[in-house]
Coordinates of C-alpha atoms and ligand atoms in Angstrom, one line a residue:
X27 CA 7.4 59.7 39.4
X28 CA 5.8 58.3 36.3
X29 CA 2.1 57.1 37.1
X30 CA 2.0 54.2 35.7
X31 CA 3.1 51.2 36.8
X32 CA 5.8 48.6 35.0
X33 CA 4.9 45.4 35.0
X34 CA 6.4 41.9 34.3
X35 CA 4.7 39.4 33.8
X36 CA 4.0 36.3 31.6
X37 CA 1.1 35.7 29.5
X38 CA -0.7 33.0 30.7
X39 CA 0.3 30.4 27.8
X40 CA 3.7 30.3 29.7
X41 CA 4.5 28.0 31.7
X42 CA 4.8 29.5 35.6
X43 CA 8.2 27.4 36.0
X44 CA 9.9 26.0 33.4
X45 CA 11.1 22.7 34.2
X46 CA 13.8 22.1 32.2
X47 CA 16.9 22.6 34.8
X48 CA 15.9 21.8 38.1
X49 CA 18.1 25.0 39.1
X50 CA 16.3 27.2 36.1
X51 CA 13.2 27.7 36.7
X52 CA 12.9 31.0 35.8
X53 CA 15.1 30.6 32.8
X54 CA 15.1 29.6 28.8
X55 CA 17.6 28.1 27.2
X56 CA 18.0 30.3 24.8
X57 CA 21.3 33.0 24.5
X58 CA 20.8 36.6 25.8
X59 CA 19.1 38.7 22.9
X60 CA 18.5 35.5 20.7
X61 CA 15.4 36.1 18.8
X62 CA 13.6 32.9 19.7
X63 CA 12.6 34.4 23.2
X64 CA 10.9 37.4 22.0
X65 CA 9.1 35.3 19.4
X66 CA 7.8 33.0 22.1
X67 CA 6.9 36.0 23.7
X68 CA 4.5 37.4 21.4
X69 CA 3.4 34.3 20.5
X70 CA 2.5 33.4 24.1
X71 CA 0.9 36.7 24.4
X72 CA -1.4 36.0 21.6
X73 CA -2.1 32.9 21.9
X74 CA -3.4 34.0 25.5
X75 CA -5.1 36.8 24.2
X76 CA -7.0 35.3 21.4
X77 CA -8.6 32.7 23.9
X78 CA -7.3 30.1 22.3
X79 CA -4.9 28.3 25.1
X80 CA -7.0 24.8 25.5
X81 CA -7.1 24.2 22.0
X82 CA -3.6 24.9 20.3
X83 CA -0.8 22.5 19.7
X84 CA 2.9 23.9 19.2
X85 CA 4.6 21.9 16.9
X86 CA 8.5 22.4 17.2
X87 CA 11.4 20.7 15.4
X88 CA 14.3 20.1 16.0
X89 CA 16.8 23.4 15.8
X90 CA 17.6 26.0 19.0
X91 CA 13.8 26.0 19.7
X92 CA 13.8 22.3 20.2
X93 CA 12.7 22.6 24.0
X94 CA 9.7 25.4 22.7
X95 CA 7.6 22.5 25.2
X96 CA 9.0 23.7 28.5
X97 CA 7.7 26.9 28.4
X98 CA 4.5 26.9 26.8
X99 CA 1.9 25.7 28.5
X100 CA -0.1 24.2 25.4
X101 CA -0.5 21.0 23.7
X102 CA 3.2 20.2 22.2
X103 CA 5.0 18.0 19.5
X104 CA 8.5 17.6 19.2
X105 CA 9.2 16.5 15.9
X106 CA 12.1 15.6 13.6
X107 CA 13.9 18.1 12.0
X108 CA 12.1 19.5 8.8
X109 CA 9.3 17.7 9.5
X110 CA 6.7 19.9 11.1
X111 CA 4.7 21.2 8.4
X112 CA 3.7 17.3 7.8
X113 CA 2.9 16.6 11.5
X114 CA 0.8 20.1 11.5
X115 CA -1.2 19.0 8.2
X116 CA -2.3 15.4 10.0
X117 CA -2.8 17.1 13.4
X118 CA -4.8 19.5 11.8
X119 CA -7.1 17.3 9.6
X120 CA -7.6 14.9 12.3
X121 CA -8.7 18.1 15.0
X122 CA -9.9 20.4 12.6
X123 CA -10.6 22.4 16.0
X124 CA -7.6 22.6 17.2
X125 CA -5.5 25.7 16.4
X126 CA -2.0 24.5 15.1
X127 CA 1.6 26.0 15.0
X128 CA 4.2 25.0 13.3
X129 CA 7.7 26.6 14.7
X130 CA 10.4 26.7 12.7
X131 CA 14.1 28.0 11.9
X132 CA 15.6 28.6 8.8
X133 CA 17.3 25.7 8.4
X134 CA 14.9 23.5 9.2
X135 CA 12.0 25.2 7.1
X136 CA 13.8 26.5 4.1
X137 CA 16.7 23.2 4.0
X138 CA 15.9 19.7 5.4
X139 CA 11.9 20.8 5.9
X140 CA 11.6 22.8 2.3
X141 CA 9.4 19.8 0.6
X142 CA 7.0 20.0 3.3
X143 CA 6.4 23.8 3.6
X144 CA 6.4 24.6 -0.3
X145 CA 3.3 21.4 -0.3
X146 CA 1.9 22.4 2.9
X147 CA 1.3 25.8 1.7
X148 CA 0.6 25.1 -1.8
X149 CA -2.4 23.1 0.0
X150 CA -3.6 25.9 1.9
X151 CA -4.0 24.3 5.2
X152 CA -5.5 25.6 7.8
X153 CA -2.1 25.9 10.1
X154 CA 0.1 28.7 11.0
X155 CA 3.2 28.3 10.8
X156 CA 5.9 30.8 12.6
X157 CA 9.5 30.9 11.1
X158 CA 12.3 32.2 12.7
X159 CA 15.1 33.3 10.1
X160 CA 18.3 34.0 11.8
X161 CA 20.2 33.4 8.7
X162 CA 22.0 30.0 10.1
X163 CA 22.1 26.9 11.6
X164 CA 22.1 28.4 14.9
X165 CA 21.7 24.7 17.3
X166 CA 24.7 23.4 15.4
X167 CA 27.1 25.8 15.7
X168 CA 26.5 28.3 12.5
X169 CA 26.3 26.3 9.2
X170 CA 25.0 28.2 6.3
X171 CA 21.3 28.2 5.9
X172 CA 19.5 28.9 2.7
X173 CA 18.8 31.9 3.8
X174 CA 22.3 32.9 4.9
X175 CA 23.0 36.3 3.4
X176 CA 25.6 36.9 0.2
X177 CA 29.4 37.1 1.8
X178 CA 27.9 36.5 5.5
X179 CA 30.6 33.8 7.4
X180 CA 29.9 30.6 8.4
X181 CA 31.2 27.4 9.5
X182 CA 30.8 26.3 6.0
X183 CA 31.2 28.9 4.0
X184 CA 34.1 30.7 6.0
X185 CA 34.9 33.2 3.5
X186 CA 31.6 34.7 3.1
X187 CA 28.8 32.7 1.2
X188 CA 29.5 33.8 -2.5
X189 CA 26.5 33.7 -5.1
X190 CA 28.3 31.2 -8.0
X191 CA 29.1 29.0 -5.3
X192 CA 26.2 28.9 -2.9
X193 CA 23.3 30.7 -4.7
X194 CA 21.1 33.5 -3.7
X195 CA 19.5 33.7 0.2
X196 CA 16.1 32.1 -0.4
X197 CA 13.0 34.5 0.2
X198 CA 10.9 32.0 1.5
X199 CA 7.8 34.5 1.8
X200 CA 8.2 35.7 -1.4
X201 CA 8.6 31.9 -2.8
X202 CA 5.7 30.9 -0.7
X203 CA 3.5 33.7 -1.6
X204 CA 3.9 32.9 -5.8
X205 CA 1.7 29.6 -4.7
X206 CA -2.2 30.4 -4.8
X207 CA -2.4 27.8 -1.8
X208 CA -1.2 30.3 1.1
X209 CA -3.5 33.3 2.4
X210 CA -1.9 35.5 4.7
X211 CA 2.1 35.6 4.3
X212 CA 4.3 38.5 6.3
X213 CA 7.6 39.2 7.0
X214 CA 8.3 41.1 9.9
X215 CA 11.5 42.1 11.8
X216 CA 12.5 42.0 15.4
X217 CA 15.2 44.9 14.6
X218 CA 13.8 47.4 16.5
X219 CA 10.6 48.1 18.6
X220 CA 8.5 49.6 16.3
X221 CA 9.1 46.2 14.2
X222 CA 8.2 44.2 16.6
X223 CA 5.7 45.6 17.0
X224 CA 4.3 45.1 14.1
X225 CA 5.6 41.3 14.3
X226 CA 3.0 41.3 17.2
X227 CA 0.4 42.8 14.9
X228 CA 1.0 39.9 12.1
X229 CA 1.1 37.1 14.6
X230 CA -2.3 38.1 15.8
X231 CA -3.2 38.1 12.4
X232 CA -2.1 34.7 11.2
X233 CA -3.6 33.2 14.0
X234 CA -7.0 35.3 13.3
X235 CA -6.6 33.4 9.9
X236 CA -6.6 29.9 11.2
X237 CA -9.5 30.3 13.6
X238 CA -11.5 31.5 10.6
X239 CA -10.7 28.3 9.1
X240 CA -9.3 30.8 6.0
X241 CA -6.4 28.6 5.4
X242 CA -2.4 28.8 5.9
X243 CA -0.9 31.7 7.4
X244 CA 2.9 32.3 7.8
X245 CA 5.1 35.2 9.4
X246 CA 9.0 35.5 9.0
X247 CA 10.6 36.6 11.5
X248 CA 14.3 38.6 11.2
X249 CA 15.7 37.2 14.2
X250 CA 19.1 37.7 15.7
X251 CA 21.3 35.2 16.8
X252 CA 24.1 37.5 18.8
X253 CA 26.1 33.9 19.6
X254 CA 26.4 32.8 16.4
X255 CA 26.6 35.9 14.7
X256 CA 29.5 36.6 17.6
X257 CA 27.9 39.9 18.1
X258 CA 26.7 41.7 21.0
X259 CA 22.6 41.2 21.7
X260 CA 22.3 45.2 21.1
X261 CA 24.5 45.1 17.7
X262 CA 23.0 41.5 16.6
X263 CA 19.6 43.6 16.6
X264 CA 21.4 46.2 15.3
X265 CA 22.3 43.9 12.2
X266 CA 18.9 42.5 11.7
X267 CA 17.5 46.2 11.4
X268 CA 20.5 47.7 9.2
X269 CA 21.6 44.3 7.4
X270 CA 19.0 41.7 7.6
X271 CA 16.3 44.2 6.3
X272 CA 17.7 45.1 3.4
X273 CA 17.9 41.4 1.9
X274 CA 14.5 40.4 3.0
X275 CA 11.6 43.1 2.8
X276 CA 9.8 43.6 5.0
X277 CA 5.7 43.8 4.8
X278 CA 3.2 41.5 4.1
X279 CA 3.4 39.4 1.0
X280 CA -0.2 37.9 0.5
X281 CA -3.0 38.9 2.1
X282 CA -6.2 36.7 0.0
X283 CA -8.5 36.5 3.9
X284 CA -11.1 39.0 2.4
X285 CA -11.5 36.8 -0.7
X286 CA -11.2 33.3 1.1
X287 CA -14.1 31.4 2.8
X288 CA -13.9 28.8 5.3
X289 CA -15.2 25.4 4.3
X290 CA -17.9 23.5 5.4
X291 CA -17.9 22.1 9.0
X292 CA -16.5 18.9 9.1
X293 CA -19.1 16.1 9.8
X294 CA -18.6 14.6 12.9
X295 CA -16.4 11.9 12.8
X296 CA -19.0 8.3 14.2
X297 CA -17.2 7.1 16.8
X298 CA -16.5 3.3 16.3
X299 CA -17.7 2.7 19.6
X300 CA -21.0 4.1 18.0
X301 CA -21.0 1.8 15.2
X302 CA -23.3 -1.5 14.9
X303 CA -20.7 -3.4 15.3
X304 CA -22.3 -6.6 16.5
X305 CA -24.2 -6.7 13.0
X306 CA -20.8 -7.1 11.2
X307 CA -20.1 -10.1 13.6
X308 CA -21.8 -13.7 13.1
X309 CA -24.8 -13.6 15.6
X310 CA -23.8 -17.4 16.3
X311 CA -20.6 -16.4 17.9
X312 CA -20.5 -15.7 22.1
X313 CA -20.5 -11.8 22.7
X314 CA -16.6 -11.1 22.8
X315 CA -15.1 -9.3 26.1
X316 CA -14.3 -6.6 23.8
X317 CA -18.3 -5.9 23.3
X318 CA -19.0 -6.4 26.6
X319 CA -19.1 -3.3 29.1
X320 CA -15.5 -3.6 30.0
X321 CA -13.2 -1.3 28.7
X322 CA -10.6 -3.2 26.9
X323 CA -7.0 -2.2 26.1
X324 CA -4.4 -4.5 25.2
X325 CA -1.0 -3.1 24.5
X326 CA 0.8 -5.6 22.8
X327 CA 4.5 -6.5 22.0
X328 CA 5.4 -8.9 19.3
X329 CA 9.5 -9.2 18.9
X330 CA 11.8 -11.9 17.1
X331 CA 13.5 -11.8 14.6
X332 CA 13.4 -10.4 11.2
X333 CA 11.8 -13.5 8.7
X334 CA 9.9 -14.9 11.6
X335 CA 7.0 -13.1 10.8
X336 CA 6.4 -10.6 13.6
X337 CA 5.3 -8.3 11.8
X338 CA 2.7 -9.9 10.1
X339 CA 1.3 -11.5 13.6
X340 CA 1.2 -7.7 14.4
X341 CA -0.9 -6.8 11.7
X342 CA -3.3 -9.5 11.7
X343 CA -4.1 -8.8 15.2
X344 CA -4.3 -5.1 14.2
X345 CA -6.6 -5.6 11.4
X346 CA -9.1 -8.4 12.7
X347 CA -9.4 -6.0 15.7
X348 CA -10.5 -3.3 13.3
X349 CA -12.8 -6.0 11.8
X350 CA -14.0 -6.1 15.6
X351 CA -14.7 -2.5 15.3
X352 CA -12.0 -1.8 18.2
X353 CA -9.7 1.0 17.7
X354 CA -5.7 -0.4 16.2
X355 CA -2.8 0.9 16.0
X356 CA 0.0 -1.3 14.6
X357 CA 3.3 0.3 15.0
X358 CA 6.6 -1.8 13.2
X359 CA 10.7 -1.1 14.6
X360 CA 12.8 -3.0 12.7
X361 CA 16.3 -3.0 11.7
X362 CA 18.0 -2.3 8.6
X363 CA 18.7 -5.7 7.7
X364 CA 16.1 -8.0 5.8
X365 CA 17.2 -11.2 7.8
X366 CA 17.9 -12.2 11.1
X367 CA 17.8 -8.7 12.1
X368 CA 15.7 -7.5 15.0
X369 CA 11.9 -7.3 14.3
X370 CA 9.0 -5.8 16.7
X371 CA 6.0 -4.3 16.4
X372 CA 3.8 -2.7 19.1
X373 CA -0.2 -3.0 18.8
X374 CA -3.2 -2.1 20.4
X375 CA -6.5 -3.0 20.6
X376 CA -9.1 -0.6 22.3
X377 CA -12.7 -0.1 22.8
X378 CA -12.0 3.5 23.2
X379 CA -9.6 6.3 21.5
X380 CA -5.8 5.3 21.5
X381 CA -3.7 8.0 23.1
X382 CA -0.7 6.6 21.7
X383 CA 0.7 3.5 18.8
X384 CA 3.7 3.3 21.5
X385 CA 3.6 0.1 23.4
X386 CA 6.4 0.6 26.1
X387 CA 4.3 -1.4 28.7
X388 CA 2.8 -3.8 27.4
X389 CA 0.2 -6.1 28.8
X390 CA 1.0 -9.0 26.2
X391 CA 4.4 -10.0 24.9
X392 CA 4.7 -12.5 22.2
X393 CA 8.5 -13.3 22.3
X394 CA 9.4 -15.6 19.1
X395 CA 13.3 -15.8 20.3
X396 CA 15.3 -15.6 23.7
X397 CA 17.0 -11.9 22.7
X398 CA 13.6 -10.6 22.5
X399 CA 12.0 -12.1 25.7
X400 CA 15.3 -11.0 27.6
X401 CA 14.6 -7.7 26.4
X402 CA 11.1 -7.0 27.1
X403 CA 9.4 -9.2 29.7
X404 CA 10.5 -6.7 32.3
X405 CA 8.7 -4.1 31.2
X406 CA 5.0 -6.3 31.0
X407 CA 2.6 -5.0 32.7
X408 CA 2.0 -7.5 36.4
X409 CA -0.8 -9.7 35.6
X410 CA 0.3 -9.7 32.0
X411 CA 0.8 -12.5 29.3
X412 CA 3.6 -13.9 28.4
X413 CA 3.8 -16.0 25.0
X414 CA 7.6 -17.1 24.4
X415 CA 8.7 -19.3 21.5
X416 CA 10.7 -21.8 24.2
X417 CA 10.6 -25.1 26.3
X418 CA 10.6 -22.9 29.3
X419 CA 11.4 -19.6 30.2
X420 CA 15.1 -18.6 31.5
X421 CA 15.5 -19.0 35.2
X422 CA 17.1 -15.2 35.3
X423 CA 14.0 -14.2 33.5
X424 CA 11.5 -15.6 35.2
X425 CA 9.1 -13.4 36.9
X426 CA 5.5 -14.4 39.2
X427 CA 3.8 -12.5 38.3
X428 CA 2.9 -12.8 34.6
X429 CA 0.8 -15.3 33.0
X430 CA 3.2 -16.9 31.0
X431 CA 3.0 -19.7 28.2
X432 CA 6.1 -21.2 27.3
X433 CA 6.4 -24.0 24.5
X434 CA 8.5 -24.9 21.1
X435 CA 6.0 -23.3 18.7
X436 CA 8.7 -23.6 15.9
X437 CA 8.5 -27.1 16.1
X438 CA 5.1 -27.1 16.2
X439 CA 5.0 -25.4 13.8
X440 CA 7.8 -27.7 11.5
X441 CA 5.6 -30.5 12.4
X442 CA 2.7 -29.0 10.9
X443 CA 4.6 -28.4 7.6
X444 CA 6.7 -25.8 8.2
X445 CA 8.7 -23.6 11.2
X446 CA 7.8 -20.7 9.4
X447 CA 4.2 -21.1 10.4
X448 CA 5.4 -20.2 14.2
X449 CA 3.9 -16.9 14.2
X450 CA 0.5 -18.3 13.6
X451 CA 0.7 -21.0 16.0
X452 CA 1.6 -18.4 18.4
X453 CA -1.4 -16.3 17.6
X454 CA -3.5 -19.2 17.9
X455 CA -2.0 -19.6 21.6
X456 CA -2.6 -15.9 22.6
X457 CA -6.3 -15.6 21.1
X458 CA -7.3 -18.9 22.8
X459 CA -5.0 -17.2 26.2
X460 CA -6.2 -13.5 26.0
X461 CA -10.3 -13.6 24.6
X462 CA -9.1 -10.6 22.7
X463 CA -10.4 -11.6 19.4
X464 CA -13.2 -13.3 18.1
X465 CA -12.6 -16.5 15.1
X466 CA -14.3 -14.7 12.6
X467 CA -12.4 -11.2 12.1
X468 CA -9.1 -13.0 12.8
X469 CA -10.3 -15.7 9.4
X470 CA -11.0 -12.4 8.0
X471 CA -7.6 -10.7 8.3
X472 CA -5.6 -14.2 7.0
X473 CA -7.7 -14.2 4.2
X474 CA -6.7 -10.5 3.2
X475 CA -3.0 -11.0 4.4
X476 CA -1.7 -14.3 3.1
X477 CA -2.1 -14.5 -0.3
X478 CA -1.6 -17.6 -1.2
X479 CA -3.8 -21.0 -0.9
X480 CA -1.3 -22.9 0.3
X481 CA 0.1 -20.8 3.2
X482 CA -3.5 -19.6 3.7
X483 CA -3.9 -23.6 4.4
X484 CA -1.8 -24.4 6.1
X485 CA -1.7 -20.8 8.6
X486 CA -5.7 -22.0 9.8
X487 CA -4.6 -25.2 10.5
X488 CA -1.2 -23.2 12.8
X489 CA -3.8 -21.3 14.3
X490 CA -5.9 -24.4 15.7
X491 CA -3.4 -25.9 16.6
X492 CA -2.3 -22.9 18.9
X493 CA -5.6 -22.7 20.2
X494 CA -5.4 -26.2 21.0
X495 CA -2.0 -26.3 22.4
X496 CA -3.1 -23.3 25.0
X497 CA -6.3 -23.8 26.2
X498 CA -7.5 -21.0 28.0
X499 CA -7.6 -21.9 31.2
X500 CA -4.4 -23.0 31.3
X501 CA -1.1 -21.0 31.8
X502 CA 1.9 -21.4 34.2
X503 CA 3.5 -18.5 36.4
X504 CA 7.4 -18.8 35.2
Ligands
TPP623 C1 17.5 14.7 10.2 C2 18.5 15.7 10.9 N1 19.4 16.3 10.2 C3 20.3 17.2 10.8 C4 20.1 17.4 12.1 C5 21.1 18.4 12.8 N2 20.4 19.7 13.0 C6 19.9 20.0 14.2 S1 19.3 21.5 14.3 C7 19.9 21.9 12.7 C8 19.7 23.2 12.1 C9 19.0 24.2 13.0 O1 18.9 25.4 12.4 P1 17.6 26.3 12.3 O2 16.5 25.4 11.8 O3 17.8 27.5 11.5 O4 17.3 26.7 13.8 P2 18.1 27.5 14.8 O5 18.9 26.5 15.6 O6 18.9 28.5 14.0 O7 17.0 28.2 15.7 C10 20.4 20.7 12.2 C11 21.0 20.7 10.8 C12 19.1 16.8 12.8 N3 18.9 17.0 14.1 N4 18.3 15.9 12.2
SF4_624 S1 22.5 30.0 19.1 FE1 21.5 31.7 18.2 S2 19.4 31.0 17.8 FE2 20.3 29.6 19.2 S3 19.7 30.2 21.2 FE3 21.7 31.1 20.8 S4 21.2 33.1 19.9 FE4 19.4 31.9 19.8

């Protein structure tokens, strides 16, 4: 009997139960022998290891390690395909404290995602980034990837990808390591165990890198993909070891941590809650709710159509409230079309941190057409407003509990000079309905957005009349 016990278990940074498949709970998605498991294996283990578990965030695209989320138990971004080097560079500089990973295949790095990587590194960011070269578009069913090997089949280059047709596998650690940006580059193998090994070794060592604040750090993984490949999992790893090697050395292929230093500590960012903010406000005007010792939070929706200027009545609620010192986020979904198409935008306005630009339950709809109030005044919040371009609301719309203001701002708006003012008029009606905003910041933001005198006229004259056409106290339940 040996004496020593064999034991299986997970590193911490995995999830217990993987909640993908409610009959899976023990399971991955991924293929038997696929390389992607014992990647998120050593990767788990480090991250675990190092300490580091509260404070990373996995960033996978999209590719067979699109569901990377279920299983580790960090904070996670699923992004589009190619684009997590980006995502890790503005996650990173706004929590420089936060240890990010960027996880990526083949085709995604080294096609769709090549811009990003090549700048990301050239930049030296402080991110790691983990990339998984199978040698194919493994999710999609085995399209050649720049890093497909010379004569290897795919579904796109069936008889073997040939060199004066397709080019030369790219050697993305070599390429990368040619920049002066990067500082700790390796390409390691999971072909046999005494490679991985050493794939556990460089992992460590990358992310050892990032939590000096040294800048970027990348290992290459050979990885087998048996499905794809349409080989067994013991001959796939078989291949990566006796084929895979030979076209993409192994070893590291920068190493500058002993001759990089980490910068300065980033200042503490003020808070805008800290700010004086009631200095940058007229000390004639009332103390706004938003000052005041409530928390405020409104999640707005503004939706018409495109040309009706939604997206504009979006942004100058986003930027007076910035003007207000409140935390904005102004978030436009539009259409392809340039008229008549449909328009929304989804704001907020905060006295603390905003968790997310995504309204999808708002607590204030501004509906400038019928298609658009049809389509989101079920998901207001109860208690919510409700500002609809409209004699009345639709009786199969109508809800009891909203506060909602229905009137014909277009032609208030025509009477006023022109219907294109509606927007306006139906900003005047929710600021003099909600408190939200102050006069002055939202004077502030017209005078920055409309550019001309005319407009800019006739727009404060739209947003009185708004005011006057809603007064506060007034609102009817549809
Ligand atoms: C913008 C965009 N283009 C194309 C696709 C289709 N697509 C999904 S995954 C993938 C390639 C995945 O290959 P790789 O990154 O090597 O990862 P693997 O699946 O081999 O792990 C492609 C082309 C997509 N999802 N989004
Ligand atoms: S297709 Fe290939 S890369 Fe994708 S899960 Fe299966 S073995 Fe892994």
């Amino acid at each position: 009997m040996p004496n020593y016990a064999i034991l299986h278990e997970k590193p911490e940074c995995l999830y217990e139960d993987y909640e993908r498949k409610s009959e899976l709970h023990r399971q991955t998605h991924y293929c038997p022998g696929c390389g992607h498991g014992i990647v998120h294996k050593l990767l788990a283990e480090a991250i675990t290891d190092l300490g580091i578990q509260d404070r990373t965030i996995l960033i996978s695209p999209v590719g067979c390690s699109v569901f990377a989320y279920f299983y580790f138990d960090v904070g996670n971004i699923q992004v589009a395909h190619g684009r997590a080097a980006a995502v890790a560079t503005a996650v990173k500089r706004a929590h420089p404290h936060a240890i990010v990973i960027s996880y990526q295949g083949d085709g995604d790095l080294a096609a769709i995602g090549s811009a990003e990587i090549l700048h990301c590194a050239n930049r030296g960011e402080n991110i790691t980034t983990i990339f998984v070269n199978n040698a194919i578009y493994g999710m999609t069913g085995g399209q050649m990837a720049p890093t497909t090997l010379l004569g290897q089949k795919t579904t796109t280059s069936p008889t073997g990808r040939d060199f004066h047709h397709d080019g030369a596998p790219m050697k993305v650690g070599e390429m990368l390591s040619a920049l002066d940006g990067p500082t700790y580059i390796e390409r390691v193998s999971l072909g046999n165990v005494k490679h991985i090994m050493a794939a556990r070794k460089a992992i460590r060592k990358a992310l050892e890198t990032q939590i000096a604040g040294l800048g970027f750090s990348l290992v290459e993984f050979l990885s087998p993909c048996p499905t794809i490949w349409k080989l067994d999992p013991v001959d796939a790893q078989k291949h990566v070891h006796d084929v895979m090697e030979k076209s993409f050395p192994l070893g590291v292929k920068c190493d500058r941590t002993a001759e990089r230093t980490a910068p300065p500590e980033p200042a503490p960012m003020t808070r805008l809650t800290e700010l004086p903010r009631i200095l940058r406000l007229p000390s004639t005007e009332p103390t706004p709710p938003h000052l005041s010792e409530e928390p405020l939070d409104w999640r707005i929706r503004v939706a018409g159509f495109g040309g009706q200027g939604v997206l504009l009545l979006g942004q100058l609620l986003a930027e007076a409230g910035m003007d207000a010192g409140l935390h904005v986020s102004w978030l436009p979904s539009y259409g392809p079309e340039m008229r008549s198409g449909t328009s929304n935008c989804h704001v907020r306005l905060c006295s603390g941190e905003i968790d997310s630009p995504v309204v999808s339950r708002p607590n204030a709809l501004l509906a400038l057409n019928e298609p658009s109030l049809r389509k989101f005044i079920a998901s207001v919040e109860p208690g919510g407003v409700v500002i609809y371009n409209g004699d009345s609301i639709p009786a199969d719309c109508a809800r009891h509990d909203l506060r909602v203001v229905a009137q014909p701002f277009a032609e208030i708006a025509d009477s006023l000079g022109s219907a294109k003012a509606l927007n306006i008029v139906m900003l005047g009606a929710f600021l003099s309905l909600s408190h939200a905003l102050p006069d002055s910041p939202i004077e502030g933001a017209l005078k920055r957005l409309v550019k001309s005198d005319r407009w800019l006229e006739l727009d404060r004259r739209a947003l009185a009349v708004g005011r006057e056409r809603v007064p506060a106290e007034e609102f009817v339940h549809a």
